[in-house]
Coordinates of N, CA, C and O in Angstrom, one line a residue:
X22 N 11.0 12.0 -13.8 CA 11.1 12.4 -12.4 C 11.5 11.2 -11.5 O 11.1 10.0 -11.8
X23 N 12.3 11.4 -10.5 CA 12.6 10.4 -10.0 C 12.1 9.7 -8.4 O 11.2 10.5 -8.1
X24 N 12.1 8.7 -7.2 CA 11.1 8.4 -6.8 C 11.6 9.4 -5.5 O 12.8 9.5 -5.1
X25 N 10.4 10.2 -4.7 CA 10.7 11.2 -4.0 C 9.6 10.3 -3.0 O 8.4 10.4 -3.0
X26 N 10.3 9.2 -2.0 CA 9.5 8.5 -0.8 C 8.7 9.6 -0.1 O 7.5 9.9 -0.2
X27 N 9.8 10.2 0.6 CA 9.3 11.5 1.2 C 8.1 12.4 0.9 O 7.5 13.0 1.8
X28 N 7.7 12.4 -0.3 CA 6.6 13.3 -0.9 C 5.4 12.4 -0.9 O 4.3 12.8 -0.5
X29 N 5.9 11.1 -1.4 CA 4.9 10.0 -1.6 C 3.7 9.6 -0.5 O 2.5 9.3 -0.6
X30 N 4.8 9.8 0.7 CA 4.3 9.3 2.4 C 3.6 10.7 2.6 O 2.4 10.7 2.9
X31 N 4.2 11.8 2.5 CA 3.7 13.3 2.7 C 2.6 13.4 2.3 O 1.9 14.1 3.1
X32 N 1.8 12.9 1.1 CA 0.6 12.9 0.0 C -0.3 11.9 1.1 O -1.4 12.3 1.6
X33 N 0.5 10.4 1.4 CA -0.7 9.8 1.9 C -1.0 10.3 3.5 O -2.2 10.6 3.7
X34 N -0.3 10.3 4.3 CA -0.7 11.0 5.2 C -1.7 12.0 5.2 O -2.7 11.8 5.7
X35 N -1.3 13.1 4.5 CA -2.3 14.3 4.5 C -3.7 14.1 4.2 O -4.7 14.7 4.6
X36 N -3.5 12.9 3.1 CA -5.3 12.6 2.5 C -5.7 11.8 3.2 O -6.9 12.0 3.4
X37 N -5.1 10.6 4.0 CA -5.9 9.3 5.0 C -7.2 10.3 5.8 O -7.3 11.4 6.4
X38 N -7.9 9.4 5.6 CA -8.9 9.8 6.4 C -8.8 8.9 7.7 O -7.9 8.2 8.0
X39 N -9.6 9.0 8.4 CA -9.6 8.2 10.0 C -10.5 6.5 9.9 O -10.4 5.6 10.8
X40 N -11.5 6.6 8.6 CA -11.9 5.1 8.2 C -12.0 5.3 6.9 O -12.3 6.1 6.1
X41 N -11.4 3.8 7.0 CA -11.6 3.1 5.6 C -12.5 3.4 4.8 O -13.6 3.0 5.2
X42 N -12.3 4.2 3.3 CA -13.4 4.8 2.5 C -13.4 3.3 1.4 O -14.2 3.5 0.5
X43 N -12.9 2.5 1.3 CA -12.9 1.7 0.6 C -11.7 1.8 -0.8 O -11.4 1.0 -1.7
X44 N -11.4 2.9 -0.6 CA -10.8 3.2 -2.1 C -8.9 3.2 -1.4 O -8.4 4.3 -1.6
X45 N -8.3 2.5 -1.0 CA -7.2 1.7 -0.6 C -6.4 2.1 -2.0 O -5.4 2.9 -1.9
X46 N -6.6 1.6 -3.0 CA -5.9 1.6 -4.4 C -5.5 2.8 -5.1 O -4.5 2.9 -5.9
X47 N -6.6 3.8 -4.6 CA -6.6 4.7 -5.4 C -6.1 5.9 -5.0 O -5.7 6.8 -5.7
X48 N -6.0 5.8 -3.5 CA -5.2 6.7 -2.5 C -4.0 6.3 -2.3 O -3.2 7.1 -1.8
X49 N -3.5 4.9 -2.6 CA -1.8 4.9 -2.4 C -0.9 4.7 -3.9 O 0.3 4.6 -4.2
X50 N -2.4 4.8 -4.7 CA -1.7 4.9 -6.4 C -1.2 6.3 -6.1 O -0.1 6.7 -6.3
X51 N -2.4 7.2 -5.7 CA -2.2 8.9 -5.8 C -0.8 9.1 -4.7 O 0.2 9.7 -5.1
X52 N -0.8 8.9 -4.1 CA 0.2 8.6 -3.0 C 2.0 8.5 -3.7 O 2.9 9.3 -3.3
X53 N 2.2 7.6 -4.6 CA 3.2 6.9 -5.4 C 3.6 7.9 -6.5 O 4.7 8.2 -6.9
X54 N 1.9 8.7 -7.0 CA 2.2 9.8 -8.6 C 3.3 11.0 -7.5 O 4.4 11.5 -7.8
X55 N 2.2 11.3 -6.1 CA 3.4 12.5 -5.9 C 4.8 12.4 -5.7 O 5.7 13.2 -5.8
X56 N 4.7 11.5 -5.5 CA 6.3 10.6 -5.2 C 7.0 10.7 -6.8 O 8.2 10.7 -6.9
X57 N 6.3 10.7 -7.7 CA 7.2 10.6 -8.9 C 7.1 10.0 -9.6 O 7.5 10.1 -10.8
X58 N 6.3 8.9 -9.2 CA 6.2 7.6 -10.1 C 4.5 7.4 -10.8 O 3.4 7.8 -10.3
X59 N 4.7 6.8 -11.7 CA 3.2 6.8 -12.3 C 3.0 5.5 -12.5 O 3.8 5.0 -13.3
X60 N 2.0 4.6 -11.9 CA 2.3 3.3 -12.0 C 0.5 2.8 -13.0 O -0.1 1.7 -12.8
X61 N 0.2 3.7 -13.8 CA -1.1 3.3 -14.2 C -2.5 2.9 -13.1 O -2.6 3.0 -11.9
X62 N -3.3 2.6 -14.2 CA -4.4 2.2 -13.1 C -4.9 0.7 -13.3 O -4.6 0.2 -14.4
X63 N -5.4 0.0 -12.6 CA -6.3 -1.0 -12.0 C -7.5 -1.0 -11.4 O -7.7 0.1 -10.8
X64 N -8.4 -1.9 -11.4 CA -9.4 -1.9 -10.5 C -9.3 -2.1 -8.9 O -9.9 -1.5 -8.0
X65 N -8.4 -2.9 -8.8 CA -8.3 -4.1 -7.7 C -6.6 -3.7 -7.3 O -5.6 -3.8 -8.0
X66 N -6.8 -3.5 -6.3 CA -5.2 -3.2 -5.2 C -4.5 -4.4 -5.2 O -3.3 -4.3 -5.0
X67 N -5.0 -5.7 -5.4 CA -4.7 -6.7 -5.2 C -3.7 -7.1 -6.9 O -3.0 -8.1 -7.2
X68 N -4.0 -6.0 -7.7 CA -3.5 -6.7 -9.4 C -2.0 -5.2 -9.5 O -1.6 -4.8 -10.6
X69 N -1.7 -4.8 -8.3 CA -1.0 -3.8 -8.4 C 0.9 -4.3 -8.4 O 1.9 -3.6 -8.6
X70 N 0.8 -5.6 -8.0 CA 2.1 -5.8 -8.2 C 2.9 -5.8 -9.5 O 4.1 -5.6 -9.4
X71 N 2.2 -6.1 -10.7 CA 2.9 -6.1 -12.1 C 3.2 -4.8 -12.1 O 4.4 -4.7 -12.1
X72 N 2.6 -3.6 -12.2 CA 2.5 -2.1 -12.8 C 3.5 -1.7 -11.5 O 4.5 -1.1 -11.9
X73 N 3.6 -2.0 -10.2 CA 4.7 -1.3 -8.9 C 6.3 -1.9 -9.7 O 7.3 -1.2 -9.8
X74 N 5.9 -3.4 -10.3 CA 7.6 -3.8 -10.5 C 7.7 -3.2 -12.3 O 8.8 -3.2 -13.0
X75 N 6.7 -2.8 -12.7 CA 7.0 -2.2 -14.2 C 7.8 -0.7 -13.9 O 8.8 -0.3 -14.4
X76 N 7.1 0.0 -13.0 CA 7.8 1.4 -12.5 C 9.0 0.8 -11.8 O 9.6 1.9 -11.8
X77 N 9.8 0.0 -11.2 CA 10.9 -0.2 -10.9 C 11.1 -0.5 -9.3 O 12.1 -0.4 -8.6
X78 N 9.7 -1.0 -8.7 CA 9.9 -1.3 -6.9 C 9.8 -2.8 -7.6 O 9.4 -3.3 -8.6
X79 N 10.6 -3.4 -6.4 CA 11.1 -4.5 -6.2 C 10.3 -5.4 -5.1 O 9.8 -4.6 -4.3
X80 N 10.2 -6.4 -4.9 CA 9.6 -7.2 -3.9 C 10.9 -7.3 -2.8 O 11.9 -7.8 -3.3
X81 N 10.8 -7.0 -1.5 CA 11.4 -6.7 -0.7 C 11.4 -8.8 0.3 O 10.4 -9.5 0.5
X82 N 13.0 -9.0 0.8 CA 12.6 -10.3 1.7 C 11.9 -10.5 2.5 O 11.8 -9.6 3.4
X83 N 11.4 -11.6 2.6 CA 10.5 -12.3 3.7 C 10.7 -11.8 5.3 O 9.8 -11.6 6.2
X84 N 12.3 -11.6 5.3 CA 13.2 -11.1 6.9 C 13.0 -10.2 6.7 O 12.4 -9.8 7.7
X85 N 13.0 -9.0 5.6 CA 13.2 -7.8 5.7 C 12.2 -6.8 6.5 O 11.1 -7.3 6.5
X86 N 12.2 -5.5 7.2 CA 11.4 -4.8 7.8 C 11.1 -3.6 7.0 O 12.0 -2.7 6.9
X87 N 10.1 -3.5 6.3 CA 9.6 -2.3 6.0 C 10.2 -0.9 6.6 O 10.4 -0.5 7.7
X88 N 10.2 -0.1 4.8 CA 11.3 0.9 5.2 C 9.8 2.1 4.8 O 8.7 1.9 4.3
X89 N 10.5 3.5 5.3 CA 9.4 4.6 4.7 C 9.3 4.4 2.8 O 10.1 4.1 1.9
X90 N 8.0 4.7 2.8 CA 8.3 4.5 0.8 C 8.0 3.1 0.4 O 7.8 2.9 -0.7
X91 N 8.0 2.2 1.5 CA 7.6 0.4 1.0 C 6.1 1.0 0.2 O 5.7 2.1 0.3
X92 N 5.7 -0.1 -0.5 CA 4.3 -0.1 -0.3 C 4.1 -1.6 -0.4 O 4.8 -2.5 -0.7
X93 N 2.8 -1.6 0.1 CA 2.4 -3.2 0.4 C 1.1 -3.8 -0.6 O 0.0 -3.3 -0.3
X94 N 1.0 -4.8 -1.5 CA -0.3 -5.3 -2.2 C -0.2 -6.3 -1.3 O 0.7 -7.0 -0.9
X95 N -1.9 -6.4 -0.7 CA -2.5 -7.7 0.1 C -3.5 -8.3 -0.9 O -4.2 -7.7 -1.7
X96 N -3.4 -9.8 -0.4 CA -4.4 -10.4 -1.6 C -5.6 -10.5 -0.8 O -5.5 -10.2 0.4
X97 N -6.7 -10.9 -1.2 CA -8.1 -10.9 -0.7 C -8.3 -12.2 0.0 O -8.0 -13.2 -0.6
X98 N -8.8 -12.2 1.3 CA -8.7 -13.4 2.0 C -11.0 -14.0 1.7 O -11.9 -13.2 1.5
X99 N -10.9 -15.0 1.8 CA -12.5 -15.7 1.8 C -13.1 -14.9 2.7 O -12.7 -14.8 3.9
X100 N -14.2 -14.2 2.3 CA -15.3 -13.2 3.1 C -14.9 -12.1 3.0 O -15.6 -11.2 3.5
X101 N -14.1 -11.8 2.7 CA -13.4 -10.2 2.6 C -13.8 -9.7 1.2 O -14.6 -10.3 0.5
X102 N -13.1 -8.0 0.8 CA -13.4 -7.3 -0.4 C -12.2 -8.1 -1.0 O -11.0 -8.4 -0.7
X103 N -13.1 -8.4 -2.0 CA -12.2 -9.2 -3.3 C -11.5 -8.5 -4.2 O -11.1 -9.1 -5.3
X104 N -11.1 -7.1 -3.9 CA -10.2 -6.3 -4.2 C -8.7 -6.0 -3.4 O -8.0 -5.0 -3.5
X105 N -8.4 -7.2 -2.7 CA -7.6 -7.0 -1.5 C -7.1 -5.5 -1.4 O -7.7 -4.5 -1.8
X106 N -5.7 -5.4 -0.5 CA -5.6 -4.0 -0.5 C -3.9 -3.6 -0.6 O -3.2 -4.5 -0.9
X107 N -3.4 -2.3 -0.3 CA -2.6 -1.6 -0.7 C -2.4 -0.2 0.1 O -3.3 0.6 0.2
X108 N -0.9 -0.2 0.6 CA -1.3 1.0 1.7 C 0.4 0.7 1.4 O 0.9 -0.3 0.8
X109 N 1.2 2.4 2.1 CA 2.1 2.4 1.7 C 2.9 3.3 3.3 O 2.4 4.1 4.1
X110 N 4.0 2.8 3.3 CA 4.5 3.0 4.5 C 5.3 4.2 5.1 O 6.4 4.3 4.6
X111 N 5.0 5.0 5.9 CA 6.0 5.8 5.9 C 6.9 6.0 7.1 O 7.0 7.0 7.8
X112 N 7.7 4.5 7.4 CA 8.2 4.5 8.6 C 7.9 4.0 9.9 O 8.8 3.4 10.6
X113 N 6.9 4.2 10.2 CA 6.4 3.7 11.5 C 4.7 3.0 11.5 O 4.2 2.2 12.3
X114 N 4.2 3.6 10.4 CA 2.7 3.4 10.0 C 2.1 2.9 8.6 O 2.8 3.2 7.6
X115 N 1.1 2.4 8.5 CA 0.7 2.4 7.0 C -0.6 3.3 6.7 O -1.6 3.5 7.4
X116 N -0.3 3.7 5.5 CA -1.5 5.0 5.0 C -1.9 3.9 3.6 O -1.3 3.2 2.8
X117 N -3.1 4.1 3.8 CA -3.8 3.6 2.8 C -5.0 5.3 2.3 O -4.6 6.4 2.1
X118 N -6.6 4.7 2.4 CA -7.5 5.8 2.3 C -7.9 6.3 3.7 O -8.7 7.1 4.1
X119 N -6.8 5.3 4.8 CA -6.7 6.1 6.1 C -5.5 5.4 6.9 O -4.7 4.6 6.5
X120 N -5.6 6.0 7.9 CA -3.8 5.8 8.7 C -4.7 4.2 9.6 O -5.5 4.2 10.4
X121 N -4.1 3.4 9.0 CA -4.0 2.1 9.3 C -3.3 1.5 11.1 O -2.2 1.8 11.6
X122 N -4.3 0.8 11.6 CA -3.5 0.3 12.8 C -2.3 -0.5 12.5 O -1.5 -0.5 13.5
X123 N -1.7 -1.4 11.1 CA -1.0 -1.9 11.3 C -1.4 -2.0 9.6 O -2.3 -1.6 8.9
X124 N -0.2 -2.8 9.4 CA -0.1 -3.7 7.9 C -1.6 -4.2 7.3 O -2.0 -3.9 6.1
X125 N -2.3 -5.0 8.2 CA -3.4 -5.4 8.0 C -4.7 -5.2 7.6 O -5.6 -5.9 7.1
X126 N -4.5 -3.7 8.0 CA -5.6 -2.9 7.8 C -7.1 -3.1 7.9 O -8.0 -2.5 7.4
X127 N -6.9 -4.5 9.3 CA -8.2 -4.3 9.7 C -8.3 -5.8 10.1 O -7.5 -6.7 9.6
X128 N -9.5 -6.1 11.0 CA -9.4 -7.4 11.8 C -9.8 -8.8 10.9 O -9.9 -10.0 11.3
X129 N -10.1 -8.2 9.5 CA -10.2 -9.7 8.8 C -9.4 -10.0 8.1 O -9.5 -11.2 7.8
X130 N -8.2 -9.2 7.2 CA -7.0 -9.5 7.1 C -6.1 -9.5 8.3 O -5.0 -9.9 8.0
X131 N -6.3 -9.2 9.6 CA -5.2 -9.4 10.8 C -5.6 -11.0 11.0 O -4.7 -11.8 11.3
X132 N -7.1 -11.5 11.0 CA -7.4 -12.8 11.4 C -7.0 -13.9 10.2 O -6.7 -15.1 10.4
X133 N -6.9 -13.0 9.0 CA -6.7 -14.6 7.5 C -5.2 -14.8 7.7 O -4.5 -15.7 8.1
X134 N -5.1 -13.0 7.1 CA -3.0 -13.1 7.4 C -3.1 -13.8 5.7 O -2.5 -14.8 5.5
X135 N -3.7 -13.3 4.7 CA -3.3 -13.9 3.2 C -2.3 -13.0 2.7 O -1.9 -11.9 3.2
X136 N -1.7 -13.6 1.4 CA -0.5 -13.8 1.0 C -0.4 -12.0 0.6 O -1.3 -11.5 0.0
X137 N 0.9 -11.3 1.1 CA 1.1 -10.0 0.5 C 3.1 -10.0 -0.1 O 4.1 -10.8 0.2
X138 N 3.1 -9.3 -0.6 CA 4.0 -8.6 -0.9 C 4.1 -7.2 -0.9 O 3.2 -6.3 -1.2
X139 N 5.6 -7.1 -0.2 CA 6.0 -5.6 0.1 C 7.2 -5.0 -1.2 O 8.1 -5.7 -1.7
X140 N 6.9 -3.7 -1.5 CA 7.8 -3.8 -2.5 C 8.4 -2.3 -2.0 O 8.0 -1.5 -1.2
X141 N 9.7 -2.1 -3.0 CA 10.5 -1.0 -2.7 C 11.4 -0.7 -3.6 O 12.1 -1.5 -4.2
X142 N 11.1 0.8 -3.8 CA 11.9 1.5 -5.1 C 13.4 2.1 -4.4 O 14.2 2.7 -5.1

């Protein structure tokens, strides 16, 4: 099957909830399967970049602006969940296990700002 962005973003939308249930990884993994793509499992949102570039997304440039269908692995900043996180974009917003004010997904990665990658099929 091939990667259907549109369905992917459609999936996470519908399921975000309004706060963070903690489970980031597992709502933008399920997010990616409706989309088409099956990228296995992990514990940690933060170890999702090898299995996103095994299914065929690419790490997007530093300049570049996130398109619908990106998805984003954040690494885990000191004092935070040591599972960083993972939320997937549909255009104007990011959906994780809820509709995110921004990339950051919240005021202690908005305050570290640690190392992420955006990737794109």
């Amino acid at each position: 099957m091939s990667w259907d962005k549109t369905a992917a973003v459609s999936y996470a939308k519908s399921h975000a909830g309004a706060h963070s249930q903690s489970r980031c990884a597992e709502f933008t993994r399920k997010a990616i399967l409706a989309g088409g793509v099956l990228l296995g499992n992990t514990n940690h949102a933060k170890d999702y970049g090898p299995m996103l570039k095994n299914a065929g997304f690419v790490p997007i440039g530093a300049y570049e602006s996130p398109q619908a269908g990106d998805v984003i692995v954040i690494q885990p900043y000191s004092g935070g969940n040591p599972s960083g996180h993972m939320a997937i974009y549909d255009g104007s917003e990011w959906y994780s296990d809820f509709r995110q004010r921004d990339m950051w997904a919240g005021p202690g990665y908005r305050a570290a700002k640690p190392a992420y990658i955006i990737y794109r099929k």
